[in-house]
Short mmCIF file of C-alpha atoms and ligand atoms in Angstrom, two decimals:
data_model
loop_
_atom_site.label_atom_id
_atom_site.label_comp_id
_atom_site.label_asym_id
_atom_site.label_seq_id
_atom_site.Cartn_x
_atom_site.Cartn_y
_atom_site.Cartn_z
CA UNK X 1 45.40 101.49 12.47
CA UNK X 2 45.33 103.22 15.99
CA UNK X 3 41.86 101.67 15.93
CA UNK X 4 41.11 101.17 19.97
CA UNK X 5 37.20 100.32 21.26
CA UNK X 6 36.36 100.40 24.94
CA UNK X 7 35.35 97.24 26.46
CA UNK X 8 34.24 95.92 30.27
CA UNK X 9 36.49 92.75 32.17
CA UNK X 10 34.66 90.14 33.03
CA UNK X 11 37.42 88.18 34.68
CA UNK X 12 41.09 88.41 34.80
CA UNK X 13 43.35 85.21 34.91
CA UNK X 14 46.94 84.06 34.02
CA UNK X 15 49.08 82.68 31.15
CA UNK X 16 52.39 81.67 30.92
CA UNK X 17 53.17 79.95 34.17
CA UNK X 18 51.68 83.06 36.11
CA UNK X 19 53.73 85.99 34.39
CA UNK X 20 51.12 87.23 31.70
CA UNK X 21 47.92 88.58 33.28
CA UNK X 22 44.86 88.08 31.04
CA UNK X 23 41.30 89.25 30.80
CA UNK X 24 38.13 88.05 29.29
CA UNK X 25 36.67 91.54 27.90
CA UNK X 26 32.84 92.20 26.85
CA UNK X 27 32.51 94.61 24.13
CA UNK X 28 28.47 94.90 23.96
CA UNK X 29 28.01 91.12 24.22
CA UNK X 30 31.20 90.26 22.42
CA UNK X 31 33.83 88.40 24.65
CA UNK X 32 37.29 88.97 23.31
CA UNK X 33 40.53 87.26 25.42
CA UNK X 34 42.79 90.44 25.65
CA UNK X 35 46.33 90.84 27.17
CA UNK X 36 46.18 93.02 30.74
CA UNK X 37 50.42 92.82 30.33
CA UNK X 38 50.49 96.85 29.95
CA UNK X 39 47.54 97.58 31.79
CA UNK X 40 47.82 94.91 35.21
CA UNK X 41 46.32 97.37 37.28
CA UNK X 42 42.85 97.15 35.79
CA UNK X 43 40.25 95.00 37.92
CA UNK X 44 37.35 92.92 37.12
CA UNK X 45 34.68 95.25 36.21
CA UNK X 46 36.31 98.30 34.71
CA UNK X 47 35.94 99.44 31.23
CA UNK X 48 39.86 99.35 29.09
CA UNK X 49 40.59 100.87 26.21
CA UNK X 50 41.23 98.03 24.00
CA UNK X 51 44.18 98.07 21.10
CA UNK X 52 45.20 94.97 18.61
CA UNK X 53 44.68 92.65 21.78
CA UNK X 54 46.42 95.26 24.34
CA UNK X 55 44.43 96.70 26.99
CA UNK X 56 46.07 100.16 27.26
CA UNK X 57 43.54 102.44 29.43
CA UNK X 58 41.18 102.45 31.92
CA UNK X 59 37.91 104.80 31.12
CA UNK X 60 37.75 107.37 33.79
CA UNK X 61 34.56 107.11 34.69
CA UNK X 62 34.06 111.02 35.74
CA UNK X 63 36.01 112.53 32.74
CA UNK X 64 33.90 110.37 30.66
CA UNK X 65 31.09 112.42 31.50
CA UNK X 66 32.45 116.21 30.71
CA UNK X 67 32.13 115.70 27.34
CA UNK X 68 28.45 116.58 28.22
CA UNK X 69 29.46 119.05 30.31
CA UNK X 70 31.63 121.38 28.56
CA UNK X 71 29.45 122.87 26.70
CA UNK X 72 27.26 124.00 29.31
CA UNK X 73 30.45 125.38 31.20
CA UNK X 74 31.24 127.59 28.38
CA UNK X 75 27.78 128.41 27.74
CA UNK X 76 27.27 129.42 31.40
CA UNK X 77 30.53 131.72 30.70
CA UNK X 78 29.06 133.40 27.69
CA UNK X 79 26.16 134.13 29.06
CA UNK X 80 27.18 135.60 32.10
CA UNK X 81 29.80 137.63 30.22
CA UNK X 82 28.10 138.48 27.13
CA UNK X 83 30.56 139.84 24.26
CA UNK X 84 33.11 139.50 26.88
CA UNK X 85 34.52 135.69 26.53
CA UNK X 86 34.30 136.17 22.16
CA UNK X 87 34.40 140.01 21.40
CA UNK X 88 35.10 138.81 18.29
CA UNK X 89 31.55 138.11 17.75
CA UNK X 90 30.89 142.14 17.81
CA UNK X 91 33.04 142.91 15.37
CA UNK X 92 33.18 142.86 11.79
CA UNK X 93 35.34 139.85 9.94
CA UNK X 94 39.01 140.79 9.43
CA UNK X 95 39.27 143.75 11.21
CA UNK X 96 40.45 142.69 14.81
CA UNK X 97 43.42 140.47 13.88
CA UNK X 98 44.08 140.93 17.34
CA UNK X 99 47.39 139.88 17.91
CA UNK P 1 28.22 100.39 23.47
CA UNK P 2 28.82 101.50 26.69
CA UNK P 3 31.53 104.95 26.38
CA UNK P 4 31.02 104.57 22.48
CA UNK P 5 27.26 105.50 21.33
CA UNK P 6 26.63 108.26 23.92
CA UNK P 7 29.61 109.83 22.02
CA UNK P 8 27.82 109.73 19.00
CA UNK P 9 24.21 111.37 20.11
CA UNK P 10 23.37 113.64 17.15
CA UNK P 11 21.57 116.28 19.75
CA UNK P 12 24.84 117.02 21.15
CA UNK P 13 26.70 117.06 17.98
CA UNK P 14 24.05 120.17 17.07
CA UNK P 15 25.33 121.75 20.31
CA UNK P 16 28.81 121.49 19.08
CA UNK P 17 28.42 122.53 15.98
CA UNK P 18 26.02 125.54 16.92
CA UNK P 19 28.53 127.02 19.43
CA UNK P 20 31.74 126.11 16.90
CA UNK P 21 29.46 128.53 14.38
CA UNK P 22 29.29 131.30 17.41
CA UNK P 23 32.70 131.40 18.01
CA UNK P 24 34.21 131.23 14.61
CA UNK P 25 35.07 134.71 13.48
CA UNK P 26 38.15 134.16 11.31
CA UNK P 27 39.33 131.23 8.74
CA UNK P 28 41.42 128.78 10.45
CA UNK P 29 43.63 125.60 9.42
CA UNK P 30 43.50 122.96 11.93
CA UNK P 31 45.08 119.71 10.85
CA UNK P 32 43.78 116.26 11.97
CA UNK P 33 47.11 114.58 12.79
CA UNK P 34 45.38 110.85 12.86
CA UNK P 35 44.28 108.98 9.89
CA UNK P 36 41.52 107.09 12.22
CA UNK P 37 40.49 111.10 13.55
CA UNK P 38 40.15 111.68 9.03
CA UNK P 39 38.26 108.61 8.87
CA UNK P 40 35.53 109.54 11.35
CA UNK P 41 35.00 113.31 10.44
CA UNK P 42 34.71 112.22 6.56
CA UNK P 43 32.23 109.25 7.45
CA UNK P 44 30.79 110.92 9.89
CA UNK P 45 29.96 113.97 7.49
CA UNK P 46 31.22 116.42 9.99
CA UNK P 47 33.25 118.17 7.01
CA UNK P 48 30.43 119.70 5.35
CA UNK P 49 28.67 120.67 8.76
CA UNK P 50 31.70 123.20 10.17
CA UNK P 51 31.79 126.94 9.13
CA UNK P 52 33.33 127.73 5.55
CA UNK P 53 35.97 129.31 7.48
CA UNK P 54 37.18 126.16 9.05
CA UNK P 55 39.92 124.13 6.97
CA UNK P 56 40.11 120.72 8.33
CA UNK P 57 43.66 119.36 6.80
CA UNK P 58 44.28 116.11 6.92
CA UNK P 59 47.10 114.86 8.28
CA UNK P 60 50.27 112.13 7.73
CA UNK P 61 49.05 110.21 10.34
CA UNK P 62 47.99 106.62 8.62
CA UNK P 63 51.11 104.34 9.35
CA UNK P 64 49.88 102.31 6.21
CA UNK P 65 50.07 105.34 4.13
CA UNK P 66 53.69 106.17 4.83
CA UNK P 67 55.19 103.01 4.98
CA UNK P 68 58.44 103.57 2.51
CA UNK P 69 57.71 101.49 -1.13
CA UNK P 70 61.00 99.65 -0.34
CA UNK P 71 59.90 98.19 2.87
CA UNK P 72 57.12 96.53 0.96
CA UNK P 73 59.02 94.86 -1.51
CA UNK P 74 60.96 93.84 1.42
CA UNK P 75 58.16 92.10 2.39
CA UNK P 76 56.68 90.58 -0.70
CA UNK P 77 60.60 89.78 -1.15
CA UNK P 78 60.45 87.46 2.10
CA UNK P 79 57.27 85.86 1.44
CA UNK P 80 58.39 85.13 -2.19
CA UNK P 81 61.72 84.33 -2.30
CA UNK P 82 62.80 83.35 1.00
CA UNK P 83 59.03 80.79 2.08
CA UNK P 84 58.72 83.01 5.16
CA UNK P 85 55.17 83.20 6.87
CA UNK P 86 54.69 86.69 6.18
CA UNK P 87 52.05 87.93 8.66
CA UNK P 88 50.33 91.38 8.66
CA UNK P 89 47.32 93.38 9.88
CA UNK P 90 44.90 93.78 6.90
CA UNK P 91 45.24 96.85 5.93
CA UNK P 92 48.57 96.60 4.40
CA UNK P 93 47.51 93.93 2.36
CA UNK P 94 46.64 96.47 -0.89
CA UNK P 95 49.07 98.83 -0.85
CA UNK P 96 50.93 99.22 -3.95
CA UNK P 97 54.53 97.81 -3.64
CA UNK P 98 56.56 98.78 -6.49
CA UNK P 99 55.95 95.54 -8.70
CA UNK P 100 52.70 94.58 -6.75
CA UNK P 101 51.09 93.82 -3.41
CA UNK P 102 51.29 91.74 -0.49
CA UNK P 103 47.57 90.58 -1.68
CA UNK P 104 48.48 89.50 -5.14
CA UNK P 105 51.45 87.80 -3.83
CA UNK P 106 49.49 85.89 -1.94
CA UNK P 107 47.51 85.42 -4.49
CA UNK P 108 50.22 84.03 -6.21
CA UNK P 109 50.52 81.29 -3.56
CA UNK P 110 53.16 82.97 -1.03
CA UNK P 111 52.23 82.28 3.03
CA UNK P 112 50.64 85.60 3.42
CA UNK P 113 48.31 85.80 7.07
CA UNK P 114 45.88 88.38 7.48
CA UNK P 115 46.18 89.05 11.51
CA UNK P 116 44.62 91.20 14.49
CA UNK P 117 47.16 91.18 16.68
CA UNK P 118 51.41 90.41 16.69
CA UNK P 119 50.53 88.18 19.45
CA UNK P 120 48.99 85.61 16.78
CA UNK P 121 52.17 86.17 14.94
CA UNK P 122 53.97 85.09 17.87
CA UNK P 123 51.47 81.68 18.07
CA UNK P 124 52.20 80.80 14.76
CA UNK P 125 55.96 80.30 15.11
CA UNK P 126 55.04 78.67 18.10
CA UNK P 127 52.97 76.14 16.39
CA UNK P 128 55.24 76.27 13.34
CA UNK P 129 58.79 75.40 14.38
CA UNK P 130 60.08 74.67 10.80
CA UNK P 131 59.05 77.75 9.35
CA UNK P 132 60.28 81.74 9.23
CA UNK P 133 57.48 83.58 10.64
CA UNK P 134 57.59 87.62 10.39
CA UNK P 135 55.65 90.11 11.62
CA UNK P 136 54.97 93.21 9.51
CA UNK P 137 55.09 95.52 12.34
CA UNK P 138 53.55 98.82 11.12
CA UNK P 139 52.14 101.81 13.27
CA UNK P 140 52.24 104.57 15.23
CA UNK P 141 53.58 105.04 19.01
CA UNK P 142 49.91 103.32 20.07
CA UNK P 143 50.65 100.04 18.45
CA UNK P 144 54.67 99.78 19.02
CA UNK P 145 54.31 98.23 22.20
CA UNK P 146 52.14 95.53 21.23
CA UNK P 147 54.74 94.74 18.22
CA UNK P 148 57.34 95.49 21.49
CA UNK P 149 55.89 92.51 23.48
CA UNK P 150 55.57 89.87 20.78
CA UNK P 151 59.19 90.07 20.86
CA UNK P 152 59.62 89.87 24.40
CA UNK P 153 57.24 87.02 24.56
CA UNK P 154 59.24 85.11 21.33
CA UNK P 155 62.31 85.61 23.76
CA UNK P 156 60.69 84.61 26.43
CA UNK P 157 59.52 81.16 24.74
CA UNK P 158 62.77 80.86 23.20
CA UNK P 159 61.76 80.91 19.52
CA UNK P 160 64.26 81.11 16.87
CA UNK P 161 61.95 81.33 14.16
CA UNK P 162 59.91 84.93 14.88
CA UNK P 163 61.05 88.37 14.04
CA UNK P 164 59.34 91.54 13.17
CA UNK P 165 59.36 93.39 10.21
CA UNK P 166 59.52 97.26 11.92
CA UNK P 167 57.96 100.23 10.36
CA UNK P 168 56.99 102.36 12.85
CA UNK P 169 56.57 105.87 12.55
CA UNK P 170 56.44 109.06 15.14
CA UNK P 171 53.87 111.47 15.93
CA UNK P 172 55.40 114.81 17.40
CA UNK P 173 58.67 114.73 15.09
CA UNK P 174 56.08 114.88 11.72
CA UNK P 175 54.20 117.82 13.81
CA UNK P 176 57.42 119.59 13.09
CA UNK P 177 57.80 117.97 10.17
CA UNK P 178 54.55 119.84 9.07
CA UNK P 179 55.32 123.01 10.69
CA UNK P 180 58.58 123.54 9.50
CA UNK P 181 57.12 123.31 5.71
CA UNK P 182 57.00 126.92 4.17
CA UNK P 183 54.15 125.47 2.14
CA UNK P 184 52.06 124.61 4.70
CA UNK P 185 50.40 127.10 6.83
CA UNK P 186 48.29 125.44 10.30
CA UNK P 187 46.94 127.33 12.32
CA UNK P 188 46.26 124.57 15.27
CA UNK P 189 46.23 120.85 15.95
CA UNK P 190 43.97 117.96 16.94
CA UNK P 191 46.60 115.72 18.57
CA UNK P 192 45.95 111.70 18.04
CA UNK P 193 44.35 110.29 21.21
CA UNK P 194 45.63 106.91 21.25
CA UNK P 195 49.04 107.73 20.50
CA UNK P 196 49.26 109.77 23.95
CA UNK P 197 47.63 107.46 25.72
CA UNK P 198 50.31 105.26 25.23
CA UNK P 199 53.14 108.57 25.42
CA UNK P 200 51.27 110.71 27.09
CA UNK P 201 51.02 114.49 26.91
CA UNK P 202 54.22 116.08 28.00
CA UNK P 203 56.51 116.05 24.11
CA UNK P 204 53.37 118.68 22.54
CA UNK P 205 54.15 121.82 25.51
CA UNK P 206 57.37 122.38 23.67
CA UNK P 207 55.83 121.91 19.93
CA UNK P 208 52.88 124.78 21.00
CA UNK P 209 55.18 126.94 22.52
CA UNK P 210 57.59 126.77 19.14
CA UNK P 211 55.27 127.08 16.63
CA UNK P 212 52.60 129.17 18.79
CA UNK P 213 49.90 126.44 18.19
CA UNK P 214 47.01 124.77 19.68
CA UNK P 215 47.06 121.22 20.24
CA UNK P 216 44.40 120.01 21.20
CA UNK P 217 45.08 116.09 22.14
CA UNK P 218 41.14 114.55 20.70
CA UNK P 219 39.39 111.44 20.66
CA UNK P 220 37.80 109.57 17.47
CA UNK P 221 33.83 109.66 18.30
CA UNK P 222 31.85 112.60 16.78
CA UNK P 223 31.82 114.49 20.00
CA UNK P 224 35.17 113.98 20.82
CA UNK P 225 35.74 115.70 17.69
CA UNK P 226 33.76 118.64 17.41
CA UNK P 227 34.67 119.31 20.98
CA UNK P 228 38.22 118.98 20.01
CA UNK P 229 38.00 121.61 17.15
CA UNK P 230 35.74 123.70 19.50
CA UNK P 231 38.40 124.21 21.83
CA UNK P 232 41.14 124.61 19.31
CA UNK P 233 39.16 127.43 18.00
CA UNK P 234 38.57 128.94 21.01
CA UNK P 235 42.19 128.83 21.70
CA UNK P 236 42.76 130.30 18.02
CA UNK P 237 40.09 133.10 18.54
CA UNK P 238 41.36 134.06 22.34
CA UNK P 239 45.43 134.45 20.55
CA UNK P 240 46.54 130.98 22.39
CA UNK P 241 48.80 128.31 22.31
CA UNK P 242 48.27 125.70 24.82
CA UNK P 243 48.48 121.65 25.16
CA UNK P 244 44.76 120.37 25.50
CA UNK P 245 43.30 117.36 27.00
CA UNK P 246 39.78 116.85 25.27
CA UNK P 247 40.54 112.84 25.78
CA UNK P 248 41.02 112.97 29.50
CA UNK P 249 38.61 109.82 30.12
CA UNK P 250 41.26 107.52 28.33
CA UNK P 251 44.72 109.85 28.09
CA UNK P 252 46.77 110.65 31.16
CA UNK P 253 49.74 113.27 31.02
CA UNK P 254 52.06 110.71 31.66
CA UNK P 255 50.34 108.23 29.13
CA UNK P 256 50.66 104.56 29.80
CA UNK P 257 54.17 104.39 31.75
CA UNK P 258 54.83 100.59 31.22
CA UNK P 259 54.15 100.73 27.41
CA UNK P 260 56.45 103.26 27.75
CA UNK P 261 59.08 100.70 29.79
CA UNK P 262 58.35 98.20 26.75
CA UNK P 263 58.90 100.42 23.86
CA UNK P 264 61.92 101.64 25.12
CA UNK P 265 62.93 98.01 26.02
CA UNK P 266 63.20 96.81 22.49
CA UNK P 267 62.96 100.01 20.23
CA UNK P 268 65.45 102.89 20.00
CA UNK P 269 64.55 105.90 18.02
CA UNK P 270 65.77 106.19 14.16
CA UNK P 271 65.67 108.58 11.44
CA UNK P 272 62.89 107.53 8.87
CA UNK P 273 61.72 107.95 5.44
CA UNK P 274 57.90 109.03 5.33
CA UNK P 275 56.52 107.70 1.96
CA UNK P 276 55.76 110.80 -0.21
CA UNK P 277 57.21 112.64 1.88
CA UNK P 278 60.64 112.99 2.84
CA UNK P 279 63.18 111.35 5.66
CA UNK P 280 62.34 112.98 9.06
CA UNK P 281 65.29 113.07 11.79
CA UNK P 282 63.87 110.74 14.53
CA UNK P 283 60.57 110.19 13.41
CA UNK P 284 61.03 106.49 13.69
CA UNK P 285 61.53 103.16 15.72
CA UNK P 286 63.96 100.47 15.04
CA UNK P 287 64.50 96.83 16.59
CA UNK P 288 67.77 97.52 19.30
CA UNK P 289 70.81 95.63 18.89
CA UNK P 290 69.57 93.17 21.83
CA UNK P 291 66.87 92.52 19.73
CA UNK P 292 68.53 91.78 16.81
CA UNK P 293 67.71 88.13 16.36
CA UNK P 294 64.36 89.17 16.28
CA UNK P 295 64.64 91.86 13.31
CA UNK P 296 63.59 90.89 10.11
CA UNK P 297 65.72 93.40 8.51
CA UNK P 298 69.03 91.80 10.16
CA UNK P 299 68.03 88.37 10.23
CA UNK P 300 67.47 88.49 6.20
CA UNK P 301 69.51 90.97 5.10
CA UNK P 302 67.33 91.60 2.12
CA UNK P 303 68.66 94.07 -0.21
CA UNK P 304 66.58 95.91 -2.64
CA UNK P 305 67.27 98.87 -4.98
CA UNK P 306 65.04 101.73 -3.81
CA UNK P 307 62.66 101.68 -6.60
CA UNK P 308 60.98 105.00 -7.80
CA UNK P 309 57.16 106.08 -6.90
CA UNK P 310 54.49 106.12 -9.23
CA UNK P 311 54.31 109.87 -11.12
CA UNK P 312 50.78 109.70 -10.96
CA UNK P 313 50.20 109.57 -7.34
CA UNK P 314 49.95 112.96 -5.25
CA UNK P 315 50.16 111.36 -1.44
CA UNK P 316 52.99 113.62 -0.37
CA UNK P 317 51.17 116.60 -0.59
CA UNK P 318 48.05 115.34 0.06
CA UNK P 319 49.70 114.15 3.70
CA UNK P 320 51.10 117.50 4.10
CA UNK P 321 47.51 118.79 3.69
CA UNK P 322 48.58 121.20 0.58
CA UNK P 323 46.32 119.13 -1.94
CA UNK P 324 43.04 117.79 -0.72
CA UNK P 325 42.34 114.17 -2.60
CA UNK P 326 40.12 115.27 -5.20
CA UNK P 327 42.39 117.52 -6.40
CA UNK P 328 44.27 114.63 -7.59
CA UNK P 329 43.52 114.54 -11.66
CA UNK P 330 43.48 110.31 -10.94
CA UNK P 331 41.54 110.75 -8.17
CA UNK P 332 38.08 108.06 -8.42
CA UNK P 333 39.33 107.65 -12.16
CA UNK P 334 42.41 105.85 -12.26
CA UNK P 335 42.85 105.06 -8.92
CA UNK P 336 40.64 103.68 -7.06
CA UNK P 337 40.11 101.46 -3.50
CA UNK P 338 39.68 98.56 -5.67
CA UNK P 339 42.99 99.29 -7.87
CA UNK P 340 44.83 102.20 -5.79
CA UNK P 341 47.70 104.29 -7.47
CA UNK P 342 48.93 105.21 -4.23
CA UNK P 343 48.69 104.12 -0.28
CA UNK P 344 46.29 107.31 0.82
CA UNK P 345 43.76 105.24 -1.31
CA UNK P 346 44.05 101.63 0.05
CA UNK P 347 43.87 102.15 4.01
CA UNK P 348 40.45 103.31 5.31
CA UNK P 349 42.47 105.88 7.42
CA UNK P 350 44.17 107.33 4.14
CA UNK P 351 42.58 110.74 3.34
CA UNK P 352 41.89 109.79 -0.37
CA UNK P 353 39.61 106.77 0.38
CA UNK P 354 37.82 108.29 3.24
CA UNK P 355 36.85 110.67 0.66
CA UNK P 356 36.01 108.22 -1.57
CA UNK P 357 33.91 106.04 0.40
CA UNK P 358 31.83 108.47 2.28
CA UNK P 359 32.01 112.47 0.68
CA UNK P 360 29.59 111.85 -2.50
CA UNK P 361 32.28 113.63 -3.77
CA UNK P 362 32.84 110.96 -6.88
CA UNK P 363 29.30 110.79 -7.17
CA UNK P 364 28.80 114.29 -7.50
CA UNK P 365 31.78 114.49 -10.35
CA UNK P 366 30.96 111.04 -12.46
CA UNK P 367 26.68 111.76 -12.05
CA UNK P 368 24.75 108.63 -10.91
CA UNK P 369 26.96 106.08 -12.13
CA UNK P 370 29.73 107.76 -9.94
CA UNK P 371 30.89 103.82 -7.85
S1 SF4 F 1 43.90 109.82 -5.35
FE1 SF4 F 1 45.30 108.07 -5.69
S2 SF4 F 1 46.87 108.88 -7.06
FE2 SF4 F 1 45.83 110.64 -6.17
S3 SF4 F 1 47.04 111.15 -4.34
FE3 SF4 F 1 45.40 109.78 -3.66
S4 SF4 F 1 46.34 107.77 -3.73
FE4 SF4 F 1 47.67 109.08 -4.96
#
C-alpha cells in the first residue's frame, strides 16, 4: 500500500495550462509519467521517491550511502572500546537488567 | 535499480545480522508498524535469520487490513445499486465484505476499475461525464495526499461527477493505540518510512518519551531493515528511548511540507474504527466540509447496518501482535489468499499472507502437498 520505488527524471514539463508540473521518470529502463505537484523542487536528473504517481522525495545522495557506513562506525567504536560500548556482552543473560 | 539493489547485497545483510547477534543480550519485542516493512522481512526470510531473543511483531499497519467491513459494503453498495464507477487500487479488490467482495461484484457485472493511481480516477470522470465515478481512497498518511489532490484537481476541472470514498487511517495515534494495550508488551519500534516522509519525524519524540520506547523511523529494503532493528536494539540494550532516522536518504524531520499543505487542505482529522480492532480517537482522515461535494459518503448517503465480523477470523489480535498468523486454527486451512476469512490474508502487506506466501510455514504443517 505505502509501496514507493525510487526512480531518475528525465525531463520535467507542464499540464494543465502551466499549473501542474510533470516529469517523465526512468525506473531501470521503465519510463513512467509521474506528477512533480508535491515535489516541484526536484530537477531533471535527480532520483524521487515515487508513490501511486506522486513524486514525494528526493534521494539524498550522501545519506544514501551511510547505510554502508554505519556499521563500520559502530564497529570502529567497539573495537576501540572493547566491552565498553555493550558490557552486556560480559555478562551472563538476565542478570544486568540494568535499569 | 539504482538506490534499490545495493540495499539488498546479501554480504552486508551478514554484517547486519552478525553484529545484531553481538549485541543482543536480552529478548526484545520490536513491532514492525508497516505492513509493506512485514512484507519484506517475511519474503525476505529475515525472520528466521535474527537471534531467538528477537520478537519481530507485526504491526496494524496495512490500510487494506483495517478498512471497517461496513465501508466495504458501502462500496459494493455503490457499484451495485447505485451504477457508480467504483474505482480502487487492487488490493482491496479481495477483501471479504460482509456478503462478498468488490471482485465478485464485479464479477457480477458492476463497473469495478482496478487503478494505480486516484489521478486515473480523476480521468475517468473526465472522460465519463454521464457517469458517478468514486474513488476508494484507502491508506495511510503516505498516500492521503495523492487521494488529497485528485480532489483538488476534480475542483479544479469543475467535475460534478468525482468523489472519493475516504478510509484513511493514522500512524502515531495506533502507536498508542498499541501501547496503551495491557496485553501487549513492545519493547521498541520500527517507524514506517514512507509515512514520515510525507509527515515527517517530529509527532514520535513525544510517543518515545511516553512510553520510554525506541522508534526507530526504517526503510523497506533488507538493509534498511536490519539496520533499523540494529539500532533499536542498541537503543534497547544501552536503556534508551530516542526518535531514529535510519531512512535519512528519503525522510526529512519536517517530512514533505506541501503534502502536508494538501492533506490539511481537504482532510481534517476524525475518530476511526480499525477493523478488528477497536475505534481509535483521531486515528483517522475525513473529506472537510469544503470538500463535501466530493465525498462519497455525503454525496450518497448510503446507509448500511453495521454487519457483524466473521467468528472465525483472528485479525484483531493478530494486528495487535498478541497472536502470530499461524496461530490462527483456520490459518492455510480454511482461509486462504485464494478464499480469505479475513483482510490480514488478502493484502500482500497483511501479516497472515506474508506468512503464507513466503515462511514454508504451511508447507511445513500440511507436508509436501502444503499449496
Ligand atoms: S489466518 Fe485468516 S482467519 Fe486467521 S486471522 Fe488471518 S485472516 Fe483471519
Amino acid at each position: 500500500m505505502c509501496l514507493a520505488i525510487p526512480g531518475q527524471i528525465q525531463e520535467k514539463y507542464m499540464i494543465m495550462d502551466g499549473k501542474v508540473p510533470m516529469a517523465k521518470v526512468n525506473f531501470g529502463g521503465i519510463i513512467k509519467e509521474v506528477s512533480l505537484e508535491m515535489l516541484p523542487e526536484a530537477r531533471e536528473e535527480d532520483y524521487v521517491l515515487v508513490h501511486v504517481g506522486f513524486a514525494i522525495s528526493i534521494v539524498d545522495e550522501v545519506e544514501a550511502m551511510k547505510v554502508f557506513e554505519y556499521l563500520k562506525e559502530i564497529g570502529e567504536l567497539t573495537d576501540l572500546n572493547p566491552g565498553e560500548e555493550f558490557p552486556e556482552l560480559q555478562q551472563d543473560d538476565g542478570k544486568d537488567s540494568g535499569e | 535499480m539504482k538506490y534499490l539493489n545495493e540495499y539488498r547485497d546479501p554480504e552486508q545483510a551478514r554484517q547486519y545480522l552478525d553484529q545484531i547477534h553481538r549485541i543482543t543480550t536480552r529478548p526484545w519485542a520490536i513491532m514492525e508498524v508497516c505492513g509493506g516493512q512485514t512484507h519484506s522481512l517475511v519474503k525476505n526470510g529475515i525472520l528466521n535469520l535474527l537471534p531467538e531473543k528477537i520478537t519481530m511483531v507485526h504491526g496494524p499497519g496495512c490500510p487494506v487490513c483495517v478498512t471497517p467491513l461496513n465501508l466495504i459494503d458501502k462500496a459494493i453498495y455503490l457499484a451495485e445499486e447505485k451504477g457508480v464507477v467504483l474505482c480502487s487500487f487492487g488490493d482491496m479488490l479481495r477483501v471479504p465484505g460482509s456478503e462478498k467482495s468488490l471482485l465478485e461484484a464485479k464479477a457480477n457485472g458492476a463497473d469495478i476499475r482496478v487503478l494505480y493511481s486516484p489521478l486515473e480516477a480523476v480521468r475517468i470522470a473526465q472522460e465519463n461525464p454521464g457517469k458517478q465515478v468514486v474513488f476508494f481512497a484507502v491508506g495511510f498518511e503516505t498516500t492521503a495526499p495523492a487521494n488529497a489532490l485528485s480532489v483538488i484537481h476534480a475542483r479544479r476541472l469543475g467535475l460534478k461527477n468525482y468523489a472519493i470514498l475516504a478510509s484513511h487511517v493514522l500512524v502515531p495515534p495506533a502507536i498508542e493505540a498499541v501501547m496503551s494495550d495491557p496485553d501487549s508488551k513492545i519493547d521498541g519500534f520500527l517507524a514506517a518510512g514512507h509515512v514520515c516522509t510525507i509527515m515527517g519525524i517530529e509527532a514520535y519524540h513525544p510517543l518515545a518519551e511516553r512510553f520510554k520506547v525506541p522508534l526507530v523511523v526504517t526503510g523497506f529494503e533488507p538493509l534498511d531493515l536490519l539496520q533499523g532493528i540494529l539500532m533499536t536494539v542498541r537503543q534497547l540494550e544501552n536503556g534508551e528511548a530516542r526518535v531514529e532516522n535510519q531512512y535519512a536518504r528519503i525522510v526529512r524531520r519536517e517530512g514533505n511540507v506541501r503534502s502536508r499543505q494538501v492533506i490539511e487542505e481537504v482532510f481534517e482529522v476524525s475518530d476511526r474504527l480499525w477493523r478488528g480492532m477497536a475505534v481509535i480517537p483521531r486515528s483517522g482522515y475525513e473529506v472537510r466540509e469544503t470538500f463535501a461535494e466530493f465525498d462519497a459518503k455525503r454525496k450518497f448517503d448510503v446507509r448500511i447496518p453495521e454487519a457483524p465480523e466473521n467468528p472465525d477470523c483472528i485479525a484483531g489480535q493478530i494486528m495487535k501482535g498478541i497472536k502470530k498468523p499461524f496461530e490462527c486454527p483456520n490459518f492455510g486451512t480454511q482461509c486462504t489468499p485464494v478464499n480469505p476469512l479475513g483482510a490480514p490474508m488478502v493484502s500482500s502487506e497483511g501479516a497472515c499472507a506474508a506468512y503464507y506466501h513466503f515462511s514454508g510455514m504451511v508447507e511445513q504443517m500440511n507436508g509436501e502437498e502444503g499449496r
